[in-house]
Short mmCIF file of C-alpha atoms and ligand atoms in Angstrom, two decimals:
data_model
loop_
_atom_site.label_atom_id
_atom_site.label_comp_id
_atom_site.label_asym_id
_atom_site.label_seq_id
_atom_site.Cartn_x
_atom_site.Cartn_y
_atom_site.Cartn_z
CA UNK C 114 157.17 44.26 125.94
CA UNK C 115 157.58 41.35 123.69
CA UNK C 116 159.12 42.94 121.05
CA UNK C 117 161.80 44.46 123.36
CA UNK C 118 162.68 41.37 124.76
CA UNK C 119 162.91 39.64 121.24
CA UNK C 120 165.45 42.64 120.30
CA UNK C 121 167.50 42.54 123.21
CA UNK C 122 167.62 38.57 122.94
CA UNK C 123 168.61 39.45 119.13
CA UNK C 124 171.16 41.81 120.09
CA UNK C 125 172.80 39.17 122.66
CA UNK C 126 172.69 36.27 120.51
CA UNK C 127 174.46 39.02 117.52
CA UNK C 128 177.09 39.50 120.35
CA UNK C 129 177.82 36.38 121.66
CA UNK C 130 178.37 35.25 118.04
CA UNK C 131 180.96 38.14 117.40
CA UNK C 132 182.86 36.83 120.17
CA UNK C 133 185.83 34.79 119.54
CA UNK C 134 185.23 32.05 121.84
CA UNK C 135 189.08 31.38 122.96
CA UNK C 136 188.23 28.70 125.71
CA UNK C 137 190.65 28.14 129.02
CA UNK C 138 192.14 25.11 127.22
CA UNK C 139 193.18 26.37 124.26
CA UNK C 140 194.35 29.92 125.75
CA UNK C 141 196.91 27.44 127.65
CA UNK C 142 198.19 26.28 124.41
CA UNK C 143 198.42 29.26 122.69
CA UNK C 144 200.36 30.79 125.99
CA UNK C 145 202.84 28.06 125.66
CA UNK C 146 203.08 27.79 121.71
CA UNK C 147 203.63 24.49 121.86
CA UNK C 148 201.62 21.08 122.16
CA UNK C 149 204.38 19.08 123.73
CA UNK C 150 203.44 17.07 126.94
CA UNK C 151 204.14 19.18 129.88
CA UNK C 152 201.90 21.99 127.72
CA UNK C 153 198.63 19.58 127.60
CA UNK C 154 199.56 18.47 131.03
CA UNK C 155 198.93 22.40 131.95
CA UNK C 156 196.30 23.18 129.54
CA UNK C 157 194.41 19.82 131.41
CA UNK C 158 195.52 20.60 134.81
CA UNK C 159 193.91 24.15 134.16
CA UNK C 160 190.27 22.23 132.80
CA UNK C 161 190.20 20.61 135.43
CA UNK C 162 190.73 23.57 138.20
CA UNK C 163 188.00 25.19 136.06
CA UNK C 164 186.07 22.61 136.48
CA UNK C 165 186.68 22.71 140.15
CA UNK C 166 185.40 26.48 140.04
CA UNK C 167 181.44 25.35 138.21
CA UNK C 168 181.07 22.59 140.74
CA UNK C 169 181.78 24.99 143.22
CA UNK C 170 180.07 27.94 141.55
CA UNK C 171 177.01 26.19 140.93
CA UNK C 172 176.59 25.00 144.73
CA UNK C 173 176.75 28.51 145.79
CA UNK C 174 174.39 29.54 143.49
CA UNK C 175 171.83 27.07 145.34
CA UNK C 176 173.37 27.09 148.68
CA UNK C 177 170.92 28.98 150.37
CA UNK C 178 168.29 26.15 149.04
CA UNK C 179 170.05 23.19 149.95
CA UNK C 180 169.69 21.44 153.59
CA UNK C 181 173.27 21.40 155.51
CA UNK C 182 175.27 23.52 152.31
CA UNK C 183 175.58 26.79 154.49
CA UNK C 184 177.10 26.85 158.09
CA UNK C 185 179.67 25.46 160.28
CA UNK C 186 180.63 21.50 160.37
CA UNK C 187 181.19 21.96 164.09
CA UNK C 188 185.42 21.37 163.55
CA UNK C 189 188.51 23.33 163.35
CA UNK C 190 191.04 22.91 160.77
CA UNK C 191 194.81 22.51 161.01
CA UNK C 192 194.66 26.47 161.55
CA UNK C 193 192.33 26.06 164.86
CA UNK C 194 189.72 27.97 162.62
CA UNK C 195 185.68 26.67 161.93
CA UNK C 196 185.41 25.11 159.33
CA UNK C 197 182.47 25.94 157.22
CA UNK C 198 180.13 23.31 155.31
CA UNK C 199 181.31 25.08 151.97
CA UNK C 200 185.13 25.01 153.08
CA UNK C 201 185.16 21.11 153.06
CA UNK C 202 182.97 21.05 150.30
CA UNK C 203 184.99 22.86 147.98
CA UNK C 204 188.38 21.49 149.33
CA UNK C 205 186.37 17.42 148.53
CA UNK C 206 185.99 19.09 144.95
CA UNK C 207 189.41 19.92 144.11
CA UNK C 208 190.88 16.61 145.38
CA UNK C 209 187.87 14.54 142.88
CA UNK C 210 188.83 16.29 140.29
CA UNK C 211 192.07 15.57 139.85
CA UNK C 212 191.71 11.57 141.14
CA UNK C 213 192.31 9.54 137.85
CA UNK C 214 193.40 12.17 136.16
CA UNK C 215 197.26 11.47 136.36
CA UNK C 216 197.85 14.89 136.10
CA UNK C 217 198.36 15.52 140.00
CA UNK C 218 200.16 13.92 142.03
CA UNK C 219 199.26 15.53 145.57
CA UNK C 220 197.31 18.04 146.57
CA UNK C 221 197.69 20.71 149.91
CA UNK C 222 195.31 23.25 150.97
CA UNK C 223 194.55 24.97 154.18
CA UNK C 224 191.64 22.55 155.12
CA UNK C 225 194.54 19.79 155.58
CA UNK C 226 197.10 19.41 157.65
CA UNK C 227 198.92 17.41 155.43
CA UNK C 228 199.14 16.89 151.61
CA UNK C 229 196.55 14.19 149.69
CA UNK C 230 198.31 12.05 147.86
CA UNK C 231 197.08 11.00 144.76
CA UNK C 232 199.36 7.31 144.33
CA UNK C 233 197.68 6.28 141.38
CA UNK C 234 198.69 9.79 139.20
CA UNK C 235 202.51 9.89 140.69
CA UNK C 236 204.09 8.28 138.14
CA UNK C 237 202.94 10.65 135.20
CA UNK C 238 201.61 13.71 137.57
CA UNK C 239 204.44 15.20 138.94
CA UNK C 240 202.85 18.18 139.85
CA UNK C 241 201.35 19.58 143.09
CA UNK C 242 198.09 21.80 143.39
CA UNK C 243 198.04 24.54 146.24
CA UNK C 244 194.74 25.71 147.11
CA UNK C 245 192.50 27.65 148.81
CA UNK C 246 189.27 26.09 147.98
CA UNK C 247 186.99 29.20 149.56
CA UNK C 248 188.72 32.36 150.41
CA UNK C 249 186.41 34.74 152.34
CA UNK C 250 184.39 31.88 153.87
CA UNK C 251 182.91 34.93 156.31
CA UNK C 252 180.98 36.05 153.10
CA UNK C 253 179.39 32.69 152.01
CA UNK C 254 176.67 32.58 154.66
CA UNK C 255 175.29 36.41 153.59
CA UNK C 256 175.06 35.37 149.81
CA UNK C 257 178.41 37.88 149.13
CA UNK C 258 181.39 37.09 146.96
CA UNK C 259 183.88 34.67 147.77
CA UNK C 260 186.76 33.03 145.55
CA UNK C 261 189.06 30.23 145.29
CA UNK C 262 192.67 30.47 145.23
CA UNK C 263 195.42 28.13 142.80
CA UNK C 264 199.03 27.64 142.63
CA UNK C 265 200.84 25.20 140.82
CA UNK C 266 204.18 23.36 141.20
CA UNK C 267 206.15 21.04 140.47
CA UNK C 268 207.07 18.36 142.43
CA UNK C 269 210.55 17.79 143.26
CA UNK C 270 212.64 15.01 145.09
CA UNK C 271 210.34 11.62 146.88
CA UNK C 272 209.05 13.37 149.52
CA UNK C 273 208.94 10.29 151.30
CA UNK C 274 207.28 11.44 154.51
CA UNK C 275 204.50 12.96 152.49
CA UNK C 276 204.80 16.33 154.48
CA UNK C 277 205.08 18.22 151.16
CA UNK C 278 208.84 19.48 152.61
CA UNK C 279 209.85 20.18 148.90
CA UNK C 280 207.36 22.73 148.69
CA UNK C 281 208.86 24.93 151.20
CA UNK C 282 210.45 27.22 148.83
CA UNK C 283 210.12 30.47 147.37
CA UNK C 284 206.88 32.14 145.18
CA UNK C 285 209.09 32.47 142.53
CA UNK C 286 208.98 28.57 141.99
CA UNK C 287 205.40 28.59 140.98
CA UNK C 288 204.76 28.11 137.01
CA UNK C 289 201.03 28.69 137.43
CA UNK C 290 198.70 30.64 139.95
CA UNK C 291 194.88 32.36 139.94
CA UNK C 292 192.19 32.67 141.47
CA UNK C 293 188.19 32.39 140.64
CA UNK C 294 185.97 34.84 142.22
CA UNK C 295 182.09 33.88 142.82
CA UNK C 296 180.67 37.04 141.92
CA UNK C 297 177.85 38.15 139.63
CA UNK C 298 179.43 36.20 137.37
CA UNK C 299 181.91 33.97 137.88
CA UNK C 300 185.46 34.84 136.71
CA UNK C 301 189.12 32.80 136.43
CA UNK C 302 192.22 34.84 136.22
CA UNK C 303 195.33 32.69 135.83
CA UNK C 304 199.21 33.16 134.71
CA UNK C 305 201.47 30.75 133.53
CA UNK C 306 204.29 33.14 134.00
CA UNK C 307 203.08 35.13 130.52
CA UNK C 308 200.80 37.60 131.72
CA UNK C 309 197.68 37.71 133.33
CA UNK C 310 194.38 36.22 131.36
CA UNK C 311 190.68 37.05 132.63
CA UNK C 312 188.44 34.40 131.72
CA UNK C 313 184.59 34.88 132.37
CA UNK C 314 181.89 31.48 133.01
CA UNK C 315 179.12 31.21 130.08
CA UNK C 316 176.65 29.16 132.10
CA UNK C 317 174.82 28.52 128.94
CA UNK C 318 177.84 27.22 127.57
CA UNK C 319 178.82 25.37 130.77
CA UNK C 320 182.74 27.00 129.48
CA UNK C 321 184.99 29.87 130.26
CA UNK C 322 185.53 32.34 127.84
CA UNK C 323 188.31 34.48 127.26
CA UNK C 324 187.01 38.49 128.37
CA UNK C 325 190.51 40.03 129.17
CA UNK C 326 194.09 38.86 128.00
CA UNK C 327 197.26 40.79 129.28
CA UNK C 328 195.57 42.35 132.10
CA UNK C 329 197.96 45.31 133.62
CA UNK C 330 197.38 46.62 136.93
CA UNK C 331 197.44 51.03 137.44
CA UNK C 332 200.29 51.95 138.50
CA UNK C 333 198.56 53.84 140.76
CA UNK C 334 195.18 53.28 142.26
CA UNK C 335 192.52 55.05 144.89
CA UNK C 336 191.98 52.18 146.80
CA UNK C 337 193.29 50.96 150.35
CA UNK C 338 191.74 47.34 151.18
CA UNK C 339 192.46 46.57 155.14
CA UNK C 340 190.39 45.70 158.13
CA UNK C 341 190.96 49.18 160.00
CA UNK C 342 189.14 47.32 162.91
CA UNK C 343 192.69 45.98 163.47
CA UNK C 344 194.18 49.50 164.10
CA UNK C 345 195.08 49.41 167.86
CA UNK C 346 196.68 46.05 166.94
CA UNK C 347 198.88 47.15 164.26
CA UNK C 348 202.52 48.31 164.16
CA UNK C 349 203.11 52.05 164.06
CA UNK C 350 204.35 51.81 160.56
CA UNK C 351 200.74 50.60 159.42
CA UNK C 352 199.05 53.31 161.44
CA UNK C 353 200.78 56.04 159.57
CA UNK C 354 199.78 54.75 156.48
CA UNK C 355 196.22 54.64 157.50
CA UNK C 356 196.33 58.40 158.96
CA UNK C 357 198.15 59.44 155.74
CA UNK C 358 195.50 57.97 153.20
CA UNK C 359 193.07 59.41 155.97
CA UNK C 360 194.73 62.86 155.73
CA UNK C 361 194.92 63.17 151.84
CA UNK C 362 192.30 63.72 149.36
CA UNK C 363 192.19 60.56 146.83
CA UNK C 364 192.04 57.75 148.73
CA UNK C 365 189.19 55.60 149.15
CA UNK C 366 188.52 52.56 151.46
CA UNK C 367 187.08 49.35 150.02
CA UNK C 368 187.19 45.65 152.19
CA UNK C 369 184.93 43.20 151.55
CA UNK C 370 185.67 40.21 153.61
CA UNK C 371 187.32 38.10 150.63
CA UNK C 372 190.72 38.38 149.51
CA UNK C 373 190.23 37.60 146.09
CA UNK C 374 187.21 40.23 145.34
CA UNK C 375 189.38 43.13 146.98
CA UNK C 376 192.45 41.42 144.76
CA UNK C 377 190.13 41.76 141.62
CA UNK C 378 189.04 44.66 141.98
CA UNK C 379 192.48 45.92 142.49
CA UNK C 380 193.93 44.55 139.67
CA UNK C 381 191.65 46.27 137.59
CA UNK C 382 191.56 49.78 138.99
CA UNK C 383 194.41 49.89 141.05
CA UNK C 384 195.00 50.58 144.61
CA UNK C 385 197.01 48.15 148.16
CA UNK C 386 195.36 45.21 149.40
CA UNK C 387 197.15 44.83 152.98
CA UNK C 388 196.75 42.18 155.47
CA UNK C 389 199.33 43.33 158.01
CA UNK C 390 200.91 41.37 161.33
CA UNK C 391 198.38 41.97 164.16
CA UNK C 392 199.66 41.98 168.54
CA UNK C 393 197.50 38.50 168.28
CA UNK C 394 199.15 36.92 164.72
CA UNK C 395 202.74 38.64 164.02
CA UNK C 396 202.67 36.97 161.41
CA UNK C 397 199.28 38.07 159.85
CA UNK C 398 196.49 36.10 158.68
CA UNK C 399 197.28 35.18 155.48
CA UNK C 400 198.79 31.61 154.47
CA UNK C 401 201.80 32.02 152.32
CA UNK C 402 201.75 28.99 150.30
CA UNK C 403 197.70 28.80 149.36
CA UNK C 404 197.04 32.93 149.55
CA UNK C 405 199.75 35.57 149.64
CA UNK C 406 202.32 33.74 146.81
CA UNK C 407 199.82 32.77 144.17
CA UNK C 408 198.47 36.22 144.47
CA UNK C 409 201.83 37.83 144.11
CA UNK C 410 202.71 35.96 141.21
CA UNK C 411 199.73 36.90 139.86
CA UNK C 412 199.67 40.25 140.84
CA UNK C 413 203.70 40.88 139.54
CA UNK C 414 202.96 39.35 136.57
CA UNK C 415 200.14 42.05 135.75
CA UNK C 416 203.10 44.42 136.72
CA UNK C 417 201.96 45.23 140.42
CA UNK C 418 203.97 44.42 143.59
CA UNK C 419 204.00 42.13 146.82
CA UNK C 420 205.72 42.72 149.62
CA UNK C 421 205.77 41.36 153.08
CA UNK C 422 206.66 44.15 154.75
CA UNK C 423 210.52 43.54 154.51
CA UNK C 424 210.88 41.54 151.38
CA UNK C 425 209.45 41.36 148.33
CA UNK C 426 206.76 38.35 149.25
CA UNK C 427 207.92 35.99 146.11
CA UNK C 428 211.19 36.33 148.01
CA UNK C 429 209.88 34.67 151.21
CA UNK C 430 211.02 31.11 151.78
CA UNK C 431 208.45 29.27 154.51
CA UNK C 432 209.73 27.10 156.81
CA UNK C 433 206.38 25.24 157.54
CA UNK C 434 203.48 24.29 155.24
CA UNK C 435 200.40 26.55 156.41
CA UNK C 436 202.84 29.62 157.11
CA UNK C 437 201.19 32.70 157.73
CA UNK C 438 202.94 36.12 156.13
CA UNK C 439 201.80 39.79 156.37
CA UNK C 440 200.96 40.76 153.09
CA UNK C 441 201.29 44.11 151.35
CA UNK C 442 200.03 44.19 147.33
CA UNK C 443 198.56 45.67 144.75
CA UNK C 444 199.64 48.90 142.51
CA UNK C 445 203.20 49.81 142.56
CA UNK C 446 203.39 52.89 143.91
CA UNK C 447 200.98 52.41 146.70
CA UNK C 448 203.25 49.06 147.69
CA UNK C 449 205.79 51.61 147.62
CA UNK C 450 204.27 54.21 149.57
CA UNK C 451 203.46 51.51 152.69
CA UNK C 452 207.11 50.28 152.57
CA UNK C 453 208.09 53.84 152.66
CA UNK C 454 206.45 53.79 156.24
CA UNK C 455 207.44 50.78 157.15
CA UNK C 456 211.59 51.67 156.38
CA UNK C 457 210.73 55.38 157.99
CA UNK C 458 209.54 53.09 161.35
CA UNK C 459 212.76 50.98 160.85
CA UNK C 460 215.23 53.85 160.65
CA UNK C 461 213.57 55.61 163.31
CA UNK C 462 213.73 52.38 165.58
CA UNK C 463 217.78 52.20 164.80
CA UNK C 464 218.45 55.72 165.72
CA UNK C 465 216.32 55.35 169.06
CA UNK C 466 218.57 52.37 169.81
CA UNK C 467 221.71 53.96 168.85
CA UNK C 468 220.84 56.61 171.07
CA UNK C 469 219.96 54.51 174.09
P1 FDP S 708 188.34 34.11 155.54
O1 FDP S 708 189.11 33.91 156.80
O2 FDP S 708 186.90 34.53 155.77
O3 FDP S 708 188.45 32.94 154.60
O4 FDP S 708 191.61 33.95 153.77
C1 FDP S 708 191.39 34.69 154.84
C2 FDP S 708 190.32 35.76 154.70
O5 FDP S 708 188.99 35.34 154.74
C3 FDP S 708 190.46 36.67 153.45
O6 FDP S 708 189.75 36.22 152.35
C4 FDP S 708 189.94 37.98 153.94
O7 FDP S 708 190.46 39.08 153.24
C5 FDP S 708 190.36 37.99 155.38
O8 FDP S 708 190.56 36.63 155.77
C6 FDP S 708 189.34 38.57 156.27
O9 FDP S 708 189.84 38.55 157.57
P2 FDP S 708 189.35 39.60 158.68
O10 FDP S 708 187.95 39.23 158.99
O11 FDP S 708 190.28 39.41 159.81
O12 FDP S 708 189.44 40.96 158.08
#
């Protein structure tokens, strides 16, 4: 038994050594080609959102040990939903660790109703961080995967209200989204608006390493990711969809509570993610600005699609900070195939009111 472990540990410490070891940082660099200031500002603004994701994925990874890490706190947020003892944890984490670091000037995330200011970094930080510091907080309480959620932008104008009103604009505006999913392992994908880079945590390294670079997403995928529980509360346009992937061979259902490990899982073999309006939310469930937009960008950049139903999502200009959107994404041609319901509902709808 000895000897097979020795071998095996051999064998791992043979591989790890073949590896080139491209960390987070320097992938930044390289992605830019360039070493000029706003390039370390993004390579350092990146660290430290990595370094947001060990805090955080080391505290799961004890959670169920610690007294008062799991549960509720008892509140709602600016949302009206619980909040959970990891949601507030993980939102405290991203705001330490970017104090000091005059890389970020304000921060907004779900958990707040308003953006954190960071006075001390405006002068030099002029960009903002959008988060979603645990996506799929349902999951964290049954030891299942759950994920964090980036964007990046820059600041523009005073904002002297501090309401963030500048960042009411459009996905495409973003130069840098991701997300890191608490898994098995833990894993940050991120663009910078040059592709789409998998990066996987070496705890024994305490770094990220480079696993995947120029990730593309299947044009076509098996999957369909939704909460069919919704079904009697959906549009028409969303029920066919579900009765034709229902109806034809090749489709398979997958939905596990977090956005980002249906996302990932996505991205690599293909398939639709949808979070569609419901009779309770229109609007959906999603939060434009924190969720559905880095996503997209991420998601378009691996050459996938986002749509909200009736625009293409990085299209979709919010009027209000914690906007909700429906959200339709993933492969091309299963986007395509749910808009192609969605327009048949539309035309449909026309013609019964031309007729009436
Ligand atoms: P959660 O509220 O648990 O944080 O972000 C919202 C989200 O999770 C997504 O991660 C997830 O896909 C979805 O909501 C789950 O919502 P439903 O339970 O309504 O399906």
């Amino acid at each position: 038994m000895t000897g097979i472990m020795n071998q095996i540990q051999d064998w791992e410490h043979h591989q790890s050594l073949d590896r080139d070891c491209t960390t987070l940082s320097r992938h930044v660099l390289e992605q830019l080609q360039s070493f000029d200031s706003s390039a370390q500002d993004l390579s350092a603004i990146m660290n430290r959102i990595a370094l947001a994701g060990k805090l955080i994925a080391r505290r799961l990874s004890r959670a169920g040990l610690m007294e008062g890490a799991l549960g509720f706190t008892g509140t709602t947020n600016v949302q009206g939903e619980a909040v959970k003892r990891m949601d507030l944890f993980a939102n405290e984490v991203f705001i330490s660790v970017f104090q000091k670091s005059g890389l970020v000037c304000r921060l907004a995330s779900e958990e707040m109703e308003e953006p954190y200011y960071i006075p001390e970094n405006c002068p030099i930080g002029r960009y903002s961080l959008l988060y979603d510091p645990i996506d799929g907080s349902s999951n964290v309480d049954v030891n299942l995967n759950v994920g964090s959620i980036f964007s990046i932008r820059q600041q523009e104008g005073d904002d002297p209200e501090q309401t963030g009103s500048d960042l009411l604009q459009d996905g495409h505006k973003q130069l840098a989204a991701g997300y890191i999913l608490y898994g098995p392992s833990t894993v940050l994908v991120y663009s910078i608006g040059q592709g789409v880079h998998a990066f996987i945590l070496d705890p024994s390294l305490g770094e990220f390493i480079l696993s995947a670079e120029n990730l593309k997403i299947p044009e076509h995928g098996s999957v369909y990711s939704v909460n069919e529980g919704n079904f009697w509360q959906w549009e028409e346009s969303m029920r066919d969809f579900t009765r034709y992937v229902h109806r034809h061979e090749g489709y398979t259902a997958r939905y596990s509570g977090a956005l980002v490990g249906d996302i990932h899982r996505i991205l690599y073999q293909g398939g639709v993610f949808l979070y569609p309006g419901t009779v309770k939310q229109p609007s959906g469930k999603l939060r434009l600005l924190y969720e559905s937009a880095p996503l997209a960008f991420l998601i378009e950049q691996a050459g996938g699609k986002a749509s909200t139903g009736v625009m293409p999502l990085l299209d979709y200009v919010p009027t209000e900070l914690h906007q909700r959107t429906p959200l339709i994404i993933g492969s091309r041609k299963n986007v395509d195939l749910v808009d192609s319901f969605i327009q048949e509902r539309t035309r449909l709808e026309l013609e019964r009111k031309a007729v009436s």
